[in-house]
mmCIF file of C-alpha atoms in Angstrom:
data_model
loop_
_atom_site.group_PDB
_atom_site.id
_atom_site.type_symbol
_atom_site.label_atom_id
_atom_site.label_comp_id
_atom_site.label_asym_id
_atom_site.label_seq_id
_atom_site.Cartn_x
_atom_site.Cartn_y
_atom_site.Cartn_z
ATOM 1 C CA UNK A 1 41.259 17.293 -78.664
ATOM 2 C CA UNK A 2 37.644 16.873 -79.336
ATOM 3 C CA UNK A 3 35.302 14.623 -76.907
ATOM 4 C CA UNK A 4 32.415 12.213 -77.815
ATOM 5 C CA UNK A 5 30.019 14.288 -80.116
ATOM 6 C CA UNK A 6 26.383 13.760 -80.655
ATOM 7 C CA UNK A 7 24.078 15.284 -82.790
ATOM 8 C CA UNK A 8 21.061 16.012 -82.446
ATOM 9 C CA UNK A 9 21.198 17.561 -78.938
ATOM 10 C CA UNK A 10 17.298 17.268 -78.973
ATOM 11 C CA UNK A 11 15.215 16.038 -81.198
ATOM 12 C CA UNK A 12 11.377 15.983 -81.335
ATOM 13 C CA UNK A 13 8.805 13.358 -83.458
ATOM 14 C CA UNK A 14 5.610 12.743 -83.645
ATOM 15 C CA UNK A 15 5.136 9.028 -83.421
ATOM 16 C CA UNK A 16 5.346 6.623 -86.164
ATOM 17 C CA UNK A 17 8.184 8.758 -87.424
ATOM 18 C CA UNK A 18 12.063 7.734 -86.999
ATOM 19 C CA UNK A 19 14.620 9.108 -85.461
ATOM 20 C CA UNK A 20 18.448 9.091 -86.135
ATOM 21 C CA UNK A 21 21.176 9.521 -83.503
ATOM 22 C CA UNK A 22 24.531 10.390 -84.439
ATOM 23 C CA UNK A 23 27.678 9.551 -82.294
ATOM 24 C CA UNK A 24 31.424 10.450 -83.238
ATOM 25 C CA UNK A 25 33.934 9.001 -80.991
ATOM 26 C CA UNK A 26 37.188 10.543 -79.539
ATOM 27 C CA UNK A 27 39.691 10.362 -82.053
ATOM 28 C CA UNK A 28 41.741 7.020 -81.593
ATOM 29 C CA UNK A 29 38.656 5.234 -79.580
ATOM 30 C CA UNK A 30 37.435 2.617 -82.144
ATOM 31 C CA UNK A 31 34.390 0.858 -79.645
ATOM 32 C CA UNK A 32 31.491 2.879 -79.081
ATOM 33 C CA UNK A 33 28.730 1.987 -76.579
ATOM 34 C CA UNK A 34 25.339 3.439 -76.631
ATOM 35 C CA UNK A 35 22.669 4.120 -73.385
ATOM 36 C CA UNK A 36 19.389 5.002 -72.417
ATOM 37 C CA UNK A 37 18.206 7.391 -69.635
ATOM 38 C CA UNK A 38 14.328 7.132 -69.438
ATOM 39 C CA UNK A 39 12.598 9.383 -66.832
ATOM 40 C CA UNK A 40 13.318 8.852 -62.832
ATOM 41 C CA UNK A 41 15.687 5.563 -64.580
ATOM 42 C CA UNK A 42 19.877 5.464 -64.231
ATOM 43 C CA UNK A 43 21.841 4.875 -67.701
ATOM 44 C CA UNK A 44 21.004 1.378 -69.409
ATOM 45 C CA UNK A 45 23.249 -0.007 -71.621
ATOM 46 C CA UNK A 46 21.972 -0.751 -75.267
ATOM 47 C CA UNK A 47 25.061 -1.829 -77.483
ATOM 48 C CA UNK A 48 28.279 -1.745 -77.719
ATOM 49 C CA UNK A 49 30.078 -1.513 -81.263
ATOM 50 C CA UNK A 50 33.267 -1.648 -82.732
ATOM 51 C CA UNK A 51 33.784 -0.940 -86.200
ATOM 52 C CA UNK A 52 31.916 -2.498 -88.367
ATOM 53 C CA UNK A 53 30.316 -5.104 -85.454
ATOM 54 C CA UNK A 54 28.054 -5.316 -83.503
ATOM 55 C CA UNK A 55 29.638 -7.014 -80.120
ATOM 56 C CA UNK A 56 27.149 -7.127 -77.458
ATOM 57 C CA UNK A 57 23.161 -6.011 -78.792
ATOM 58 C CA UNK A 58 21.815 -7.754 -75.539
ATOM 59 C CA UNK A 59 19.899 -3.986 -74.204
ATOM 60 C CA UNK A 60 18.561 -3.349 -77.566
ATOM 61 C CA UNK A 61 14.911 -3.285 -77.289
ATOM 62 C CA UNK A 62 14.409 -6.083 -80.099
ATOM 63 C CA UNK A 63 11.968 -4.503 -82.625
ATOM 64 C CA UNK A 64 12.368 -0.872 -84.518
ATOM 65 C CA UNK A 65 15.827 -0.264 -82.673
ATOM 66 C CA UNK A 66 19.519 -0.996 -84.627
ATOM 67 C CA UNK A 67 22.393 0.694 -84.429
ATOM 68 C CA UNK A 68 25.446 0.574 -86.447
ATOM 69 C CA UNK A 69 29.196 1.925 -87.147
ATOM 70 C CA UNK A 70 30.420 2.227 -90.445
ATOM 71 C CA UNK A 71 34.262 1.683 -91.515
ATOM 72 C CA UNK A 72 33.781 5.698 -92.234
ATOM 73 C CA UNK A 73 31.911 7.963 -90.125
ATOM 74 C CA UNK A 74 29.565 8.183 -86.929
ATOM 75 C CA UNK A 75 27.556 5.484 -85.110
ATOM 76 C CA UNK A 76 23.904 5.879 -85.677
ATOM 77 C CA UNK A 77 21.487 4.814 -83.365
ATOM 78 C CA UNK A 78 18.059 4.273 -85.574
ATOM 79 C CA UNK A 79 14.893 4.141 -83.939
ATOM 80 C CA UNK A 80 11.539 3.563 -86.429
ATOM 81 C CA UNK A 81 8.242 4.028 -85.457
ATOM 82 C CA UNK A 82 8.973 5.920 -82.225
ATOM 83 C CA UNK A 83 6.652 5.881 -79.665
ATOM 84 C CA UNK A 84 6.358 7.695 -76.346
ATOM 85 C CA UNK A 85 7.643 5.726 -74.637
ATOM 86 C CA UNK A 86 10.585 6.153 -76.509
ATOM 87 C CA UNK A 87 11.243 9.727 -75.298
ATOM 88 C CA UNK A 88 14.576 9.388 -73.423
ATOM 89 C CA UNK A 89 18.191 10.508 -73.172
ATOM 90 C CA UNK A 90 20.578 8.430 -75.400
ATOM 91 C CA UNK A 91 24.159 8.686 -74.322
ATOM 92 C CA UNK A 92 26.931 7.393 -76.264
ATOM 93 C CA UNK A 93 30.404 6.560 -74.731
ATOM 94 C CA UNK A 94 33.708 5.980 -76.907
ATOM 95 C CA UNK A 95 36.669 3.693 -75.112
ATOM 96 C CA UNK A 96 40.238 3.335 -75.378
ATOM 97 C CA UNK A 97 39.812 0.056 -73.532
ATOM 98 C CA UNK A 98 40.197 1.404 -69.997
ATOM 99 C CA UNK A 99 37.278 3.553 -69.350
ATOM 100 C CA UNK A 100 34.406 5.283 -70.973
ATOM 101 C CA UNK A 101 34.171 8.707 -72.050
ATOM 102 C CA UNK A 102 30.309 10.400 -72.695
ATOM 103 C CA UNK A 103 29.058 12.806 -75.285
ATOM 104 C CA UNK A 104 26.574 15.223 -74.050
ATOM 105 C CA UNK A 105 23.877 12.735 -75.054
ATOM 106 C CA UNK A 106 20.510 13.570 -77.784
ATOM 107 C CA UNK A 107 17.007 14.099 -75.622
ATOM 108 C CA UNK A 108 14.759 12.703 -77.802
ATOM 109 C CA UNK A 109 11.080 13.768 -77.266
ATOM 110 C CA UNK A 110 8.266 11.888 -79.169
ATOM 111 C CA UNK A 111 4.485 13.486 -79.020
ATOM 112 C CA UNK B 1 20.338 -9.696 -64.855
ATOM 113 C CA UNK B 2 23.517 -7.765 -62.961
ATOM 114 C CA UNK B 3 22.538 -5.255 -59.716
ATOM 115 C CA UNK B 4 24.317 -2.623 -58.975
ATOM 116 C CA UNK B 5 23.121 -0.098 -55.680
ATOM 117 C CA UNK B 6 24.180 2.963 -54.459
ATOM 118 C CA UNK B 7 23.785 4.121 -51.633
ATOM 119 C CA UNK B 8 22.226 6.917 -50.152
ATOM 120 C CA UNK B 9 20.261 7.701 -53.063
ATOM 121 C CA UNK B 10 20.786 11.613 -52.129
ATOM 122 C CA UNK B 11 22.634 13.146 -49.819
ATOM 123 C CA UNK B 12 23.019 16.877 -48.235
ATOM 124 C CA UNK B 13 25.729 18.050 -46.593
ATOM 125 C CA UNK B 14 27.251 21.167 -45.409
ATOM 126 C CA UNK B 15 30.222 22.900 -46.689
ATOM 127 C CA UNK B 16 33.705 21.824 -45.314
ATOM 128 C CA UNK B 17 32.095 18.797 -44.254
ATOM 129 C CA UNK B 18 33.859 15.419 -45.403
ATOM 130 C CA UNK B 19 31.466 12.238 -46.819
ATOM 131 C CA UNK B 20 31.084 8.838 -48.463
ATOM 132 C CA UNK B 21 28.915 6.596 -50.400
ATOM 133 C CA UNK B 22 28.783 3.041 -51.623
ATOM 134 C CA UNK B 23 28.537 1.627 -55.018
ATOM 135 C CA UNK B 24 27.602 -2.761 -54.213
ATOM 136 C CA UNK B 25 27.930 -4.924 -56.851
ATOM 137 C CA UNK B 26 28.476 -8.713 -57.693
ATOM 138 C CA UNK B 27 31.431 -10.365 -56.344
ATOM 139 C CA UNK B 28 31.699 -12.522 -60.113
ATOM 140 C CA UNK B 29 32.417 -11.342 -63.650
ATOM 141 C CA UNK B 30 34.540 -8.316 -62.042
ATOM 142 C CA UNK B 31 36.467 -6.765 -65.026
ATOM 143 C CA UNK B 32 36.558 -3.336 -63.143
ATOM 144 C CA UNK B 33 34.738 -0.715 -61.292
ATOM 145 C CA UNK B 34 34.071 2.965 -62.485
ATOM 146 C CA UNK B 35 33.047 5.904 -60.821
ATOM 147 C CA UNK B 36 31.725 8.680 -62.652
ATOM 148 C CA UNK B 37 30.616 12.406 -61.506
ATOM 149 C CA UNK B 38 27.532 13.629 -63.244
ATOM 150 C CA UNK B 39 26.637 17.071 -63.106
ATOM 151 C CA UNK B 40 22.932 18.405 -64.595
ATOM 152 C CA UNK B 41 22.337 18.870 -67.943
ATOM 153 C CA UNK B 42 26.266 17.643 -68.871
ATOM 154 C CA UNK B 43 27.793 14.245 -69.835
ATOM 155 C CA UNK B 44 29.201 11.714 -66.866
ATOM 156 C CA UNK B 45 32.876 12.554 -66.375
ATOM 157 C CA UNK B 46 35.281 9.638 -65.617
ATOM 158 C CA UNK B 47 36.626 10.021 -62.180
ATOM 159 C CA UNK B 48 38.568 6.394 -61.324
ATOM 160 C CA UNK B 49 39.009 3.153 -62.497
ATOM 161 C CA UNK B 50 39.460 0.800 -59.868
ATOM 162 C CA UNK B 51 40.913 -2.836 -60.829
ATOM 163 C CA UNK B 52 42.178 -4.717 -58.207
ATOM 164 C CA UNK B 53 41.139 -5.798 -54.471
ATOM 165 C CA UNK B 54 42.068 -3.259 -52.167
ATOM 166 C CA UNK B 55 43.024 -0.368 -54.971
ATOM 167 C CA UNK B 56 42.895 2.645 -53.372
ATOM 168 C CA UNK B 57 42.748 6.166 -56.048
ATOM 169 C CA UNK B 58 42.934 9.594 -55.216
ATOM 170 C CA UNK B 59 42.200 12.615 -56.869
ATOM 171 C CA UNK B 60 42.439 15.799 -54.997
ATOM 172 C CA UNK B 61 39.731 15.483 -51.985
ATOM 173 C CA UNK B 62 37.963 12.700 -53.920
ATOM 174 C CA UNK B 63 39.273 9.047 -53.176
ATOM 175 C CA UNK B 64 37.850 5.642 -53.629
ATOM 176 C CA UNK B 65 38.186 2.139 -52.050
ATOM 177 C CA UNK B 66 37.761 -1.079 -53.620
ATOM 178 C CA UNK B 67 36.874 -4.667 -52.380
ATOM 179 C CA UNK B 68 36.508 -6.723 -55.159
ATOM 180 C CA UNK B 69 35.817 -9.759 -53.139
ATOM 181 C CA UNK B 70 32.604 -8.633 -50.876
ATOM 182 C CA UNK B 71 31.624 -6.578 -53.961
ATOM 183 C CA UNK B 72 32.295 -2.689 -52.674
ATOM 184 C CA UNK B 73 33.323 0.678 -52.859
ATOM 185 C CA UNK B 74 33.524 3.621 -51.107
ATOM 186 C CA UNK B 75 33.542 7.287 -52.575
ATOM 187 C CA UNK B 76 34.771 9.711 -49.939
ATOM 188 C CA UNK B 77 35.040 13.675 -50.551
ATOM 189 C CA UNK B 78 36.721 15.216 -47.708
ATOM 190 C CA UNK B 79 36.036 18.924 -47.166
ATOM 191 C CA UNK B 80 33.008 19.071 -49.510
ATOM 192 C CA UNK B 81 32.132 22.230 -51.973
ATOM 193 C CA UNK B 82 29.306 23.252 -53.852
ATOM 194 C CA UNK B 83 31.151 22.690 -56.660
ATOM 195 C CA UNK B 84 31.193 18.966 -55.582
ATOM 196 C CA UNK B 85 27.585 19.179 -55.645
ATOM 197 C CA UNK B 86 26.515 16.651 -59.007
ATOM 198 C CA UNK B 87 25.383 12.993 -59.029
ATOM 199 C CA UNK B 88 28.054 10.052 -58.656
ATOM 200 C CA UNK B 89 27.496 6.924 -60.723
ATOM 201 C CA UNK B 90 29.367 3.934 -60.303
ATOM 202 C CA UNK B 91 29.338 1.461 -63.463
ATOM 203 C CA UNK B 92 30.785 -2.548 -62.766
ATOM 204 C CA UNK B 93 32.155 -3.237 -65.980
ATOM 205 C CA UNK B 94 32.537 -7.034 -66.939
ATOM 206 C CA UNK B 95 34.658 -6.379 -69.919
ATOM 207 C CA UNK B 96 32.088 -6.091 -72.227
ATOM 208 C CA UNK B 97 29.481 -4.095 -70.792
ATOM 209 C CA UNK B 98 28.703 -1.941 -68.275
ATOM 210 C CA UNK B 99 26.338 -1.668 -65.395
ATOM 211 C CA UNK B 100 25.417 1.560 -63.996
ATOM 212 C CA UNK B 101 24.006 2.269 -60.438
ATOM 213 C CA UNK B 102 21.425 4.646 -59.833
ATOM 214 C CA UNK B 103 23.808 6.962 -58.370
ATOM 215 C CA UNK B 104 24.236 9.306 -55.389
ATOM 216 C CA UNK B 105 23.211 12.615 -55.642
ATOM 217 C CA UNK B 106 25.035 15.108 -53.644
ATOM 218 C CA UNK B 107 24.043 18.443 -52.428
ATOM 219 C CA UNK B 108 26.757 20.690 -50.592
ATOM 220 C CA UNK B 109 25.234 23.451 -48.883
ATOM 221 C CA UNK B 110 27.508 27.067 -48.719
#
């Protein structure tokens, strides 16, 4: 019984470039919810997904950040143009409507 | 914009003592409470989910208290470990999102 998987586990750009987050949820779960850790910070919510829709985008920074999840396949988290300031830890969560469950999260380092 | 706070921030206590924190958070748009155990360098493990005023969960030596109406709850870890040593996160979920504390990082010392 797999958990939440994410892919990368780290992940290093140079800025300007993008970067791509990958999140498979536990099988069954069908919403997905995606965080940021920045440095010294607690877990921020981003978005929160269900198949297909987008439900709640109200933490997603509102320029060069989108996130989707197709009928088929992972979430993605896209990020364009990184900056430094993007370097972080993104955490996805999958639900079964009761509580969360985390994947090991992508630490995403931009220089 | 929703706060949550935990307190202490850190904590260090010594083996086979017992301990608690708080997790405050608004006392409207209360879907449910979370509590979460975070060790380094893994993902937050799910430890309760607390409901209703006055729910009380156990799990082993970890238990939590909830007052939904003051906007509380208590962690307590009686007889601590080193094992138990990792960072507790509560999250106040409104049904659509949730909001994370800061945590509570513990340190048990053999």
């Amino acid at each position: 019984n797999a958990g939440v998987m994410q892919n990368p586990r780290h992940l290093v750009r140079r800025r300007g470039q993008e970067a791509r987050l990958r999140c498979s949820p536990m099988k069954g779960h069908s919403h997905v919810y995606w965080y940021r850790q920045l440095p010294e910070e607690g877990l921020k919510f981003m978005v929160y997904l269900q198949k297909e829709n987008i439900i709640d985008e109200s933490g997603m920074p509102k320029e060069r950040f989108s996130a989707e999840f197709p009928k088929e396949g992972p979430s993605i988290l896209r990020i364009q143009q990184v900056v430094r300031g993007d370097s972080a830890a993104y955490f996805c969560a999958s639900s079964n409507q009761e509580t969360q469950y985390f994947g090991p999260g992508t630490r995403l380092l931009v220089l | 914009i929703l706060n949550v706070e935990q307190s202490p921030q850190s904590l260090h206590v010594q083996e086979g003592d017992s301990t608690n924190f708080t997790c405050s958070f608004p006392s409207s748009n209360f879907y449910a409470l979370h509590w979460y155990r975070w060790e380094t360098a893994k993902s937050p493990e799910a430890l309760f989910v607390m409901t209703l005023n006055g729910d009380e969960k156990k799990k082993g030596r970890i238990s939590a208290t909830l007052n939904t109406k003051e906007g509380y709850s208590y962690l307590y870890i009686k007889g601590s470990q080193p094992e138990d040593s990792a960072t507790y996160l509560c999250a106040f979920d409104t049904g659509n999102q949730f909001y994370f504390g800061t945590g509570t990082s513990l340190t048990v010392i053999p």
